[in-house]
GROMACS .gro file of C-alpha atoms in nm:
model
  469
    1MET     CA    1 -11.613 -19.545 -19.958
    2ASN     CA    2 -11.767 -19.569 -19.613
    3LEU     CA    3 -11.680 -19.346 -19.319
    4LYS     CA    4 -11.510 -19.628 -19.127
    5ARG     CA    5 -11.263 -19.693 -19.412
    6MET     CA    6 -11.184 -19.318 -19.448
    7THR     CA    7 -11.108 -19.295 -19.077
    8SER     CA    8 -10.866 -19.590 -19.100
    9LEU     CA    9 -10.676 -19.431 -19.391
   10ALA     CA   10 -10.638 -19.098 -19.213
   11LEU     CA   11 -10.503 -19.271 -18.905
   12ALA     CA   12 -10.245 -19.464 -19.113
   13ALA     CA   13 -10.127 -19.143 -19.281
   14ALA     CA   14 -10.076 -18.972 -18.949
   15LEU     CA   15  -9.868 -19.263 -18.821
   16ILE     CA   16  -9.644 -19.251 -19.134
   17LEU     CA   17  -9.584 -18.877 -19.094
   18ALA     CA   18  -9.494 -18.921 -18.731
   19ALA     CA   19  -9.245 -19.198 -18.815
   20GLY     CA   20  -9.078 -18.979 -19.087
   21GLY     CA   21  -9.029 -18.691 -18.846
   22CYS     CA   22  -8.849 -18.911 -18.596
   23SER     CA   23  -8.617 -19.047 -18.867
   24GLY     CA   24  -8.517 -18.692 -18.977
   25ALA     CA   25  -8.422 -18.599 -18.625
   26SER     CA   26  -8.171 -18.880 -18.601
   27SER     CA   27  -7.985 -18.836 -18.935
   28GLY     CA   28  -7.834 -18.486 -18.896
   29GLN     CA   29  -7.638 -18.498 -19.232
   30ALA     CA   30  -7.553 -18.206 -19.470
   31GLY     CA   31  -7.457 -18.195 -19.839
   32GLY     CA   32  -7.185 -17.987 -20.020
   33GLN     CA   33  -7.242 -17.622 -20.106
   34GLY     CA   34  -7.208 -17.656 -20.478
   35GLY     CA   35  -7.467 -17.925 -20.564
   36ALA     CA   36  -7.695 -18.187 -20.410
   37ARG     CA   37  -7.595 -18.153 -20.044
   38ASP     CA   38  -7.707 -18.313 -19.714
   39SER     CA   39  -7.957 -18.081 -19.550
   40GLY     CA   40  -7.827 -18.124 -19.193
   41LEU     CA   41  -8.169 -18.016 -19.058
   42ALA     CA   42  -8.261 -18.112 -18.699
   43GLY     CA   43  -8.590 -18.296 -18.654
   44PRO     CA   44  -8.876 -18.182 -18.436
   45GLY     CA   45  -8.858 -18.228 -18.062
   46GLY     CA   46  -9.065 -18.462 -17.863
   47ASP     CA   47  -9.333 -18.198 -17.843
   48GLY     CA   48  -9.340 -18.152 -18.220
   49SER     CA   49  -9.145 -17.816 -18.229
   50PRO     CA   50  -8.802 -17.769 -18.409
   51ALA     CA   51  -8.485 -17.824 -18.200
   52GLU     CA   52  -8.305 -17.499 -18.114
   53ASN     CA   53  -7.921 -17.426 -18.130
   54GLN     CA   54  -7.834 -17.774 -18.261
   55ALA     CA   55  -7.487 -17.773 -18.443
   56ILE     CA   56  -7.486 -17.824 -18.820
   57SER     CA   57  -7.272 -18.119 -18.921
   58VAL     CA   58  -7.027 -18.014 -19.197
   59ASN     CA   59  -6.744 -18.142 -19.416
   60THR     CA   60  -6.421 -17.939 -19.455
   61THR     CA   61  -6.115 -17.934 -19.677
   62LEU     CA   62  -5.768 -17.783 -19.647
   63PRO     CA   63  -5.631 -17.550 -19.920
   64THR     CA   64  -5.365 -17.720 -20.130
   65VAL     CA   65  -5.049 -17.583 -20.289
   66GLU     CA   66  -5.038 -17.649 -20.661
   67ASP     CA   67  -4.923 -17.501 -20.992
   68LEU     CA   68  -5.227 -17.346 -21.153
   69SER     CA   69  -5.269 -17.225 -21.509
   70LEU     CA   70  -5.541 -17.075 -21.723
   71THR     CA   71  -5.532 -17.185 -22.085
   72THR     CA   72  -5.672 -17.052 -22.411
   73ASP     CA   73  -5.732 -17.248 -22.730
   74TYR     CA   74  -5.636 -17.124 -23.076
   75ILE     CA   75  -5.648 -17.268 -23.426
   76GLY     CA   76  -5.311 -17.293 -23.599
   77THR     CA   77  -5.167 -17.414 -23.927
   78VAL     CA   78  -4.885 -17.669 -23.942
   79LYS     CA   79  -4.593 -17.596 -24.170
   80ALA     CA   80  -4.226 -17.673 -24.210
   81ALA     CA   81  -4.016 -17.463 -23.973
   82GLU     CA   82  -3.786 -17.373 -24.262
   83SER     CA   83  -3.947 -17.311 -24.601
   84VAL     CA   84  -3.809 -17.106 -24.889
   85ASN     CA   85  -3.970 -16.973 -25.206
   86ILE     CA   86  -3.706 -16.956 -25.481
   87TYR     CA   87  -3.724 -16.683 -25.743
   88PRO     CA   88  -3.491 -16.672 -26.045
   89LYS     CA   89  -3.268 -16.364 -26.049
   90SER     CA   90  -3.256 -16.363 -26.427
   91SER     CA   91  -3.554 -16.383 -26.662
   92GLY     CA   92  -3.530 -16.597 -26.971
   93THR     CA   93  -3.603 -16.930 -27.133
   94VAL     CA   94  -3.558 -17.231 -26.906
   95THR     CA   95  -3.287 -17.449 -27.063
   96ALA     CA   96  -3.269 -17.732 -26.805
   97VAL     CA   97  -3.472 -17.859 -26.505
   98TYR     CA   98  -3.320 -18.103 -26.258
   99PHE     CA   99  -3.580 -18.162 -25.982
  100GLU     CA  100  -3.953 -18.229 -25.964
  101ALA     CA  101  -4.208 -18.177 -25.685
  102GLY     CA  102  -4.177 -18.431 -25.405
  103GLN     CA  103  -3.806 -18.495 -25.455
  104GLN     CA  104  -3.542 -18.444 -25.188
  105VAL     CA  105  -3.269 -18.187 -25.255
  106ASP     CA  106  -2.953 -18.085 -25.073
  107ALA     CA  107  -2.835 -17.731 -25.017
  108GLY     CA  108  -2.631 -17.625 -25.321
  109ASP     CA  109  -2.800 -17.859 -25.570
  110LEU     CA  110  -2.853 -17.707 -25.916
  111LEU     CA  111  -3.231 -17.674 -25.965
  112PHE     CA  112  -3.258 -17.526 -26.314
  113THR     CA  113  -3.084 -17.301 -26.565
  114VAL     CA  114  -3.193 -17.004 -26.776
  115ASP     CA  115  -3.056 -16.912 -27.122
  116SER     CA  116  -2.722 -16.733 -27.061
  117THR     CA  117  -2.628 -16.630 -27.417
  118ASP     CA  118  -2.684 -16.256 -27.373
  119ALA     CA  119  -2.527 -16.252 -27.029
  120GLU     CA  120  -2.210 -16.423 -27.152
  121LEU     CA  121  -2.170 -16.172 -27.439
  122ALA     CA  122  -2.209 -15.885 -27.195
  123LEU     CA  123  -1.946 -16.047 -26.975
  124GLU     CA  124  -1.695 -16.065 -27.262
  125ARG     CA  125  -1.749 -15.697 -27.345
  126ALA     CA  126  -1.706 -15.597 -26.979
  127LYS     CA  127  -1.385 -15.799 -26.954
  128VAL     CA  128  -1.236 -15.629 -27.259
  129THR     CA  129  -1.329 -15.284 -27.123
  130TYR     CA  130  -1.184 -15.368 -26.783
  131ASP     CA  131  -0.852 -15.487 -26.924
  132GLN     CA  132  -0.821 -15.182 -27.151
  133THR     CA  133  -0.893 -14.946 -26.860
  134LEU     CA  134  -0.619 -15.105 -26.653
  135ARG     CA  135  -0.368 -15.069 -26.938
  136ASN     CA  136  -0.457 -14.702 -26.989
  137ILE     CA  137  -0.415 -14.628 -26.620
  138ASP     CA  138  -0.076 -14.804 -26.616
  139VAL     CA  139   0.042 -14.586 -26.904
  140GLU     CA  140  -0.072 -14.269 -26.729
  141GLU     CA  141   0.076 -14.364 -26.395
  142SER     CA  142   0.410 -14.456 -26.553
  143GLY     CA  143   0.434 -14.101 -26.696
  144SER     CA  144   0.435 -14.199 -27.063
  145GLY     CA  145   0.167 -13.940 -27.125
  146ASN     CA  146   0.411 -13.659 -27.023
  147ALA     CA  147   0.722 -13.790 -27.196
  148LEU     CA  148   0.857 -13.450 -27.312
  149THR     CA  149   0.832 -13.292 -26.968
  150ILE     CA  150   0.992 -13.593 -26.805
  151LEU     CA  151   1.272 -13.591 -27.067
  152ASN     CA  152   1.349 -13.227 -26.986
  153TYR     CA  153   1.370 -13.302 -26.615
  154GLU     CA  154   1.593 -13.600 -26.675
  155SER     CA  155   1.820 -13.394 -26.906
  156ALA     CA  156   1.853 -13.121 -26.640
  157ILE     CA  157   1.941 -13.383 -26.382
  158GLU     CA  158   2.209 -13.531 -26.607
  159THR     CA  159   2.365 -13.190 -26.682
  160ALA     CA  160   2.375 -13.099 -26.313
  161ARG     CA  161   2.525 -13.436 -26.233
  162GLN     CA  162   2.808 -13.392 -26.484
  163SER     CA  163   2.886 -13.041 -26.353
  164TYR     CA  164   2.893 -13.173 -26.000
  165GLU     CA  165   3.133 -13.452 -26.091
  166ARG     CA  166   3.369 -13.212 -26.274
  167ALA     CA  167   3.374 -12.971 -25.978
  168ARG     CA  168   3.443 -13.263 -25.746
  169ASP     CA  169   3.735 -13.380 -25.960
  170ASN     CA  170   3.883 -13.026 -25.976
  171LEU     CA  171   3.859 -12.995 -25.600
  172ASP     CA  172   4.030 -13.327 -25.557
  173LEU     CA  173   4.315 -13.211 -25.785
  174ALA     CA  174   4.348 -12.884 -25.596
  175SER     CA  175   4.369 -13.072 -25.272
  176ASP     CA  176   4.650 -13.285 -25.414
  177ASP     CA  177   4.868 -12.973 -25.505
  178ASP     CA  178   5.133 -12.818 -25.275
  179PHE     CA  179   4.877 -12.589 -25.116
  180ASP     CA  180   4.848 -12.669 -24.745
  181MET     CA  181   4.534 -12.534 -24.590
  182SER     CA  182   4.657 -12.585 -24.237
  183GLU     CA  183   4.978 -12.393 -24.311
  184PHE     CA  184   4.778 -12.111 -24.467
  185ARG     CA  185   4.559 -12.085 -24.157
  186LYS     CA  186   4.869 -12.061 -23.934
  187VAL     CA  187   5.021 -11.781 -24.146
  188ARG     CA  188   4.690 -11.593 -24.157
  189LYS     CA  189   4.663 -11.612 -23.779
  190ARG     CA  190   5.025 -11.488 -23.734
  191TRP     CA  191   4.947 -11.193 -23.965
  192LYS     CA  192   4.634 -11.101 -23.769
  193ASP     CA  193   4.821 -11.128 -23.438
  194ALA     CA  194   5.108 -10.906 -23.569
  195THR     CA  195   4.852 -10.649 -23.686
  196LYS     CA  196   4.699 -10.635 -23.341
  197ALA     CA  197   5.043 -10.612 -23.172
  198TYR     CA  198   5.145 -10.318 -23.397
  199ASP     CA  199   4.814 -10.142 -23.324
  200ARG     CA  200   4.875 -10.177 -22.953
  201ALA     CA  201   5.241 -10.066 -22.965
  202GLN     CA  202   5.381  -9.904 -23.278
  203THR     CA  203   5.746  -9.987 -23.240
  204ASP     CA  204   6.018 -10.084 -23.485
  205GLU     CA  205   6.000 -10.439 -23.356
  206THR     CA  206   5.623 -10.476 -23.401
  207TRP     CA  207   5.647 -10.308 -23.740
  208SER     CA  208   5.915 -10.548 -23.854
  209GLU     CA  209   5.707 -10.847 -23.736
  210LEU     CA  210   5.398 -10.710 -23.914
  211LEU     CA  211   5.582 -10.671 -24.246
  212GLU     CA  212   5.728 -11.019 -24.228
  213ALA     CA  213   5.391 -11.180 -24.138
  214GLU     CA  214   5.215 -10.983 -24.409
  215ASP     CA  215   5.463 -11.096 -24.675
  216ASP     CA  216   5.410 -11.461 -24.579
  217TYR     CA  217   5.028 -11.420 -24.575
  218TYR     CA  218   4.996 -11.257 -24.917
  219GLU     CA  219   5.237 -11.508 -25.063
  220LEU     CA  220   4.991 -11.787 -24.975
  221LEU     CA  221   4.672 -11.588 -25.035
  222ASP     CA  222   4.667 -11.642 -25.413
  223ASP     CA  223   4.692 -12.019 -25.368
  224TYR     CA  224   4.414 -12.008 -25.107
  225THR     CA  225   4.191 -11.803 -25.339
  226ASP     CA  226   4.233 -12.055 -25.618
  227TYR     CA  227   4.150 -12.338 -25.380
  228GLN     CA  228   3.842 -12.160 -25.251
  229ASP     CA  229   3.721 -12.116 -25.607
  230TYR     CA  230   3.729 -12.493 -25.649
  231VAL     CA  231   3.543 -12.542 -25.320
  232THR     CA  232   3.277 -12.290 -25.419
  233SER     CA  233   3.236 -12.447 -25.763
  234PHE     CA  234   3.196 -12.790 -25.607
  235GLU     CA  235   2.939 -12.668 -25.356
  236ASN     CA  236   2.737 -12.486 -25.621
  237ALA     CA  237   2.743 -12.785 -25.857
  238TYR     CA  238   2.629 -13.017 -25.581
  239THR     CA  239   2.344 -12.780 -25.489
  240ASP     CA  240   2.232 -12.759 -25.854
  241TYR     CA  241   2.230 -13.140 -25.881
  242GLU     CA  242   2.016 -13.180 -25.568
  243GLU     CA  243   1.773 -12.912 -25.686
  244ALA     CA  244   1.729 -13.087 -26.022
  245LEU     CA  245   1.646 -13.415 -25.846
  246GLU     CA  246   1.406 -13.242 -25.610
  247LYS     CA  247   1.220 -13.063 -25.890
  248TYR     CA  248   1.168 -13.391 -26.072
  249GLU     CA  249   1.031 -13.561 -25.759
  250ILE     CA  250   0.797 -13.269 -25.696
  251TYR     CA  251   0.667 -13.293 -26.051
  252LYS     CA  252   0.600 -13.664 -26.020
  253SER     CA  253   0.423 -13.626 -25.684
  254GLN     CA  254   0.204 -13.349 -25.828
  255GLN     CA  255   0.110 -13.567 -26.121
  256VAL     CA  256   0.015 -13.857 -25.895
  257GLY     CA  257  -0.176 -13.634 -25.654
  258GLU     CA  258  -0.381 -13.476 -25.931
  259ASN     CA  259  -0.472 -13.798 -26.110
  260THR     CA  260  -0.476 -14.072 -25.847
  261GLY     CA  261  -0.841 -14.011 -25.758
  262SER     CA  262  -0.944 -14.012 -26.123
  263TYR     CA  263  -0.746 -14.329 -26.195
  264GLU     CA  264  -0.902 -14.509 -25.897
  265LEU     CA  265  -1.255 -14.411 -26.002
  266GLN     CA  266  -1.190 -14.539 -26.354
  267ARG     CA  267  -1.054 -14.865 -26.217
  268GLN     CA  268  -1.349 -14.913 -25.980
  269ALA     CA  269  -1.607 -14.837 -26.248
  270ALA     CA  270  -1.454 -15.087 -26.488
  271GLU     CA  271  -1.428 -15.352 -26.216
  272LEU     CA  272  -1.789 -15.302 -26.104
  273THR     CA  273  -1.912 -15.338 -26.461
  274TYR     CA  274  -1.712 -15.658 -26.500
  275GLN     CA  275  -1.831 -15.803 -26.167
  276SER     CA  276  -2.192 -15.717 -26.252
  277ALA     CA  277  -2.164 -15.896 -26.585
  278LEU     CA  278  -2.004 -16.195 -26.414
  279LYS     CA  279  -2.289 -16.213 -26.162
  280ALA     CA  280  -2.548 -16.191 -26.442
  281VAL     CA  281  -2.399 -16.508 -26.590
  282GLU     CA  282  -2.398 -16.679 -26.250
  283ASP     CA  283  -2.764 -16.581 -26.196
  284THR     CA  284  -2.869 -16.791 -26.494
  285ARG     CA  285  -2.795 -17.098 -26.276
  286VAL     CA  286  -3.032 -17.138 -25.979
  287TYR     CA  287  -2.927 -17.348 -25.678
  288ALA     CA  288  -3.114 -17.479 -25.373
  289PRO     CA  289  -3.042 -17.252 -25.073
  290ILE     CA  290  -3.147 -17.521 -24.822
  291GLY     CA  291  -3.191 -17.896 -24.813
  292GLY     CA  292  -3.540 -18.042 -24.796
  293VAL     CA  293  -3.836 -18.155 -25.002
  294VAL     CA  294  -3.954 -17.978 -25.317
  295GLU     CA  295  -4.306 -17.876 -25.216
  296THR     CA  296  -4.397 -17.703 -25.543
  297LYS     CA  297  -4.240 -17.658 -25.887
  298ASN     CA  298  -4.376 -17.378 -26.107
  299ILE     CA  299  -4.143 -17.379 -26.409
  300THR     CA  300  -4.139 -17.582 -26.729
  301LEU     CA  301  -3.857 -17.663 -26.967
  302HIS     CA  302  -3.836 -17.425 -27.269
  303GLU     CA  303  -4.085 -17.184 -27.115
  304ASN     CA  304  -4.003 -16.841 -26.976
  305ALA     CA  305  -3.893 -16.796 -26.613
  306SER     CA  306  -3.986 -16.466 -26.447
  307THR     CA  307  -3.812 -16.295 -26.159
  308GLN     CA  308  -4.160 -16.207 -26.025
  309SER     CA  309  -4.281 -16.568 -25.992
  310SER     CA  310  -4.166 -16.836 -25.751
  311ALA     CA  311  -4.002 -17.122 -25.939
  312TYR     CA  312  -3.969 -17.366 -25.650
  313THR     CA  313  -4.076 -17.400 -25.287
  314ILE     CA  314  -3.844 -17.611 -25.073
  315SER     CA  315  -3.927 -17.709 -24.715
  316ASN     CA  316  -3.700 -17.861 -24.455
  317LYS     CA  317  -3.934 -18.099 -24.272
  318ASP     CA  318  -3.681 -18.211 -24.015
  319VAL     CA  319  -3.847 -17.954 -23.789
  320MET     CA  320  -4.219 -17.878 -23.816
  321SER     CA  321  -4.388 -17.573 -23.667
  322ILE     CA  322  -4.738 -17.439 -23.615
  323GLU     CA  323  -4.842 -17.078 -23.663
  324PHE     CA  324  -5.141 -16.931 -23.480
  325ASN     CA  325  -5.281 -16.582 -23.422
  326VAL     CA  326  -5.320 -16.432 -23.073
  327SER     CA  327  -5.499 -16.121 -22.949
  328ALA     CA  328  -5.314 -15.829 -22.791
  329ASP     CA  329  -5.413 -15.948 -22.442
  330GLY     CA  330  -5.303 -16.303 -22.515
  331VAL     CA  331  -4.971 -16.212 -22.675
  332SER     CA  332  -4.868 -16.017 -22.364
  333THR     CA  333  -4.877 -16.342 -22.163
  334LEU     CA  334  -4.663 -16.546 -22.407
  335ASN     CA  335  -4.285 -16.557 -22.414
  336ILE     CA  336  -4.020 -16.715 -22.633
  337GLY     CA  337  -3.952 -17.063 -22.495
  338ASP     CA  338  -4.304 -17.121 -22.358
  339THR     CA  339  -4.452 -17.466 -22.417
  340VAL     CA  340  -4.789 -17.505 -22.590
  341THR     CA  341  -4.993 -17.817 -22.665
  342VAL     CA  342  -5.094 -17.905 -23.022
  343THR     CA  343  -5.394 -18.135 -23.062
  344LYS     CA  344  -5.510 -18.302 -23.383
  345GLY     CA  345  -5.771 -18.574 -23.355
  346SER     CA  346  -5.664 -18.809 -23.077
  347GLY     CA  347  -5.299 -18.702 -23.096
  348SER     CA  348  -5.141 -18.444 -22.865
  349TYR     CA  349  -4.794 -18.294 -22.915
  350GLU     CA  350  -4.578 -18.037 -22.740
  351ALA     CA  351  -4.434 -17.732 -22.918
  352THR     CA  352  -4.200 -17.453 -22.810
  353VAL     CA  353  -4.272 -17.088 -22.893
  354VAL     CA  354  -3.985 -16.958 -23.110
  355GLU     CA  355  -4.126 -16.639 -23.262
  356ILE     CA  356  -4.379 -16.375 -23.155
  357ASP     CA  357  -4.451 -16.096 -23.401
  358SER     CA  358  -4.458 -15.751 -23.245
  359LYS     CA  359  -4.678 -15.614 -23.525
  360ALA     CA  360  -5.043 -15.709 -23.569
  361ASN     CA  361  -5.158 -15.855 -23.900
  362SER     CA  362  -5.441 -15.723 -24.117
  363VAL     CA  363  -5.709 -15.852 -23.876
  364GLY     CA  364  -5.545 -15.706 -23.565
  365LEU     CA  365  -5.396 -16.032 -23.434
  366PHE     CA  366  -5.034 -16.119 -23.361
  367PRO     CA  367  -4.881 -16.422 -23.538
  368VAL     CA  368  -4.700 -16.668 -23.308
  369THR     CA  369  -4.482 -16.958 -23.427
  370ALA     CA  370  -4.400 -17.268 -23.220
  371ASN     CA  371  -4.173 -17.556 -23.322
  372LEU     CA  372  -4.300 -17.908 -23.252
  373VAL     CA  373  -4.065 -18.069 -23.001
  374ASP     CA  374  -4.091 -18.430 -23.115
  375ASP     CA  375  -4.153 -18.599 -23.447
  376SER     CA  376  -4.521 -18.592 -23.531
  377PRO     CA  377  -4.736 -18.723 -23.817
  378LEU     CA  378  -4.879 -18.375 -23.878
  379LEU     CA  379  -4.852 -18.266 -24.241
  380SER     CA  380  -4.790 -17.919 -24.383
  381GLY     CA  381  -5.104 -17.715 -24.431
  382VAL     CA  382  -5.331 -17.899 -24.183
  383SER     CA  383  -5.513 -17.714 -23.905
  384ALA     CA  384  -5.476 -17.811 -23.540
  385LYS     CA  385  -5.581 -17.683 -23.198
  386VAL     CA  386  -5.315 -17.500 -22.998
  387THR     CA  387  -5.359 -17.475 -22.623
  388ALA     CA  388  -5.146 -17.208 -22.454
  389ALA     CA  389  -5.124 -17.107 -22.090
  390THR     CA  390  -5.228 -16.743 -22.087
  391GLN     CA  391  -5.199 -16.715 -21.707
  392SER     CA  392  -5.005 -16.927 -21.461
  393ALA     CA  393  -4.904 -16.935 -21.096
  394GLU     CA  394  -4.652 -17.164 -20.934
  395ASP     CA  395  -4.700 -17.297 -20.578
  396ALA     CA  396  -5.041 -17.134 -20.558
  397LEU     CA  397  -5.275 -17.181 -20.259
  398VAL     CA  398  -5.595 -17.320 -20.418
  399ILE     CA  399  -5.944 -17.420 -20.304
  400PRO     CA  400  -6.241 -17.572 -20.492
  401VAL     CA  401  -6.444 -17.306 -20.668
  402ASP     CA  402  -6.775 -17.442 -20.527
  403THR     CA  403  -6.665 -17.340 -20.175
  404ILE     CA  404  -6.667 -16.973 -20.275
  405THR     CA  405  -6.971 -16.750 -20.220
  406TYR     CA  406  -7.020 -16.384 -20.319
  407ASP     CA  407  -7.186 -16.124 -20.100
  408ALA     CA  408  -7.423 -15.849 -20.215
  409ASP     CA  409  -7.126 -15.633 -20.318
  410GLY     CA  410  -6.980 -15.911 -20.528
  411SER     CA  411  -6.692 -15.976 -20.287
  412PRO     CA  412  -6.590 -16.343 -20.262
  413TYR     CA  413  -6.582 -16.519 -19.926
  414VAL     CA  414  -6.567 -16.868 -19.776
  415LEU     CA  415  -6.684 -17.019 -19.449
  416VAL     CA  416  -6.419 -17.185 -19.237
  417TYR     CA  417  -6.453 -17.398 -18.925
  418GLU     CA  418  -6.315 -17.233 -18.610
  419ASP     CA  419  -6.389 -17.361 -18.256
  420GLY     CA  420  -6.731 -17.504 -18.338
  421LYS     CA  421  -6.850 -17.209 -18.542
  422ALA     CA  422  -6.868 -17.114 -18.908
  423VAL     CA  423  -6.660 -16.801 -18.967
  424GLN     CA  424  -6.702 -16.593 -19.284
  425ILE     CA  425  -6.369 -16.485 -19.433
  426HIS     CA  426  -6.338 -16.264 -19.740
  427VAL     CA  427  -6.068 -16.378 -19.978
  428THR     CA  428  -5.871 -16.230 -20.265
  429LEU     CA  429  -5.870 -16.454 -20.570
  430GLY     CA  430  -5.607 -16.498 -20.840
  431ILE     CA  431  -5.632 -16.740 -21.131
  432THR     CA  432  -5.964 -16.922 -21.144
  433THR     CA  433  -6.031 -17.236 -21.349
  434ARG     CA  434  -6.345 -17.446 -21.379
  435SER     CA  435  -6.253 -17.648 -21.072
  436TYR     CA  436  -6.012 -17.447 -20.860
  437ALA     CA  437  -5.936 -17.090 -20.760
  438GLN     CA  438  -5.612 -16.935 -20.637
  439VAL     CA  439  -5.638 -16.755 -20.303
  440THR     CA  440  -5.381 -16.479 -20.266
  441GLU     CA  441  -5.513 -16.329 -19.939
  442GLY     CA  442  -5.744 -16.443 -19.657
  443LEU     CA  443  -5.651 -16.810 -19.604
  444THR     CA  444  -5.357 -17.021 -19.495
  445SER     CA  445  -5.276 -17.381 -19.565
  446ASP     CA  446  -5.426 -17.469 -19.221
  447SER     CA  447  -5.765 -17.307 -19.283
  448LEU     CA  448  -6.056 -17.560 -19.258
  449VAL     CA  449  -6.276 -17.452 -19.548
  450ILE     CA  450  -6.636 -17.575 -19.512
  451THR     CA  451  -6.758 -17.764 -19.818
  452THR     CA  452  -7.110 -17.846 -19.694
  453TRP     CA  453  -7.414 -17.645 -19.803
  454HIS     CA  454  -7.694 -17.581 -19.556
  455PRO     CA  455  -7.971 -17.320 -19.564
  456ASP     CA  456  -7.892 -17.212 -19.208
  457LEU     CA  457  -7.516 -17.215 -19.254
  458ALA     CA  458  -7.388 -16.858 -19.213
  459ASP     CA  459  -7.129 -16.653 -19.029
  460GLY     CA  460  -7.141 -16.747 -18.658
  461ALA     CA  461  -7.354 -17.060 -18.703
  462ALA     CA  462  -7.276 -17.351 -18.469
  463VAL     CA  463  -7.117 -17.634 -18.663
  464SER     CA  464  -6.964 -17.970 -18.589
  465LEU     CA  465  -6.728 -18.175 -18.794
  466LYS     CA  466  -6.860 -18.498 -18.936
  467SER     CA  467  -6.704 -18.811 -18.798
  468GLY     CA  468  -6.365 -18.879 -18.960
  469VAL     CA  469  -6.329 -18.529 -19.105
   0.00000   0.00000   0.00000
């Protein structure tokens, strides 16, 4: 290449560089802070030196108020919300089977039976023992076991009753005689008064009255004495009769008090034995506790059924649930009634948390159960992703995460536009997602947060808003 051609090429290159510099001075555009951004650099001046104190053109955004949540994904297992393993309560040979796996059953349906021969014999023996115990107690309580003692009491009562009736009749006869009790009382009073009058004044007149009153009194005294004997005999006979009755009642109450507890224990023991035998017979017939689908059947006709092995598993698939395990930190953010999202393939379904175990399982996680809200095609036993909100904030003030910068101390801050300058404001953050962050302190809904990135953009830098921003 000759020297003339080299000189021409150099001159062309210089012209191209000069043209590019002029174009940069006229654009003045800046990009966002988080990615490929407009530089916003000022071009060289007419003399070839950089322009000084030229404002950086920036974009801004206002914080928005939104509901923000932070979610965590888990793997869960779908199952019927209500599922029961059925164990026979009585071991023995299976004598009948009524349902197979896959069939629908209703609550109360008879599933299978176990040989009840021995149980029915035991029931008959318990019934005989129970009936005999009741008869023995009836005999004891009626007093037949103390017949001689009772006969003596009854004989004493009868003797006292007869004596009482005779004394009553004699008194009635005495009352019907000529003896007048009221007349006797008058004469006795006149005699006592005459005695007192004579004692006060011993005169012939008082002495005469005393003798006359005394004659009348002693004349009636014998009749009164006879009458009083009848009264006394009646009163004594009546007292003897009442005492005989009372002694008999005391004896009976003592007998009942001493033996009632023993009788009741005997009755209860016999009844418990009978009821236990009756239940043993009932336990040879096994019924469905819930309605649903027979998931598994583990018994066979004519083979032995064990109380230690599940015979049937029945699931009510009207409501399906999903069970997943959560860490201690995660379980503290979940509550009964929270909604989670269940995803399987391209399908997504909502579920409501209905149970949160308070005890960790063998791997240190806490089982959580959620019922699927709507009908879903998910089958028992399949695995699915469960998405749960582990943190949430309602009506949160949020900004894009790529507007946030961290200083040397790790404190977050943003640049906001204020009166033609970029102002650095430290902020306090709450929930942060991939796209947005909650600001709890530092900004208001009117803050103009700068979204443009520029190498010279810093606290106090002159800035201007782009047209239309």
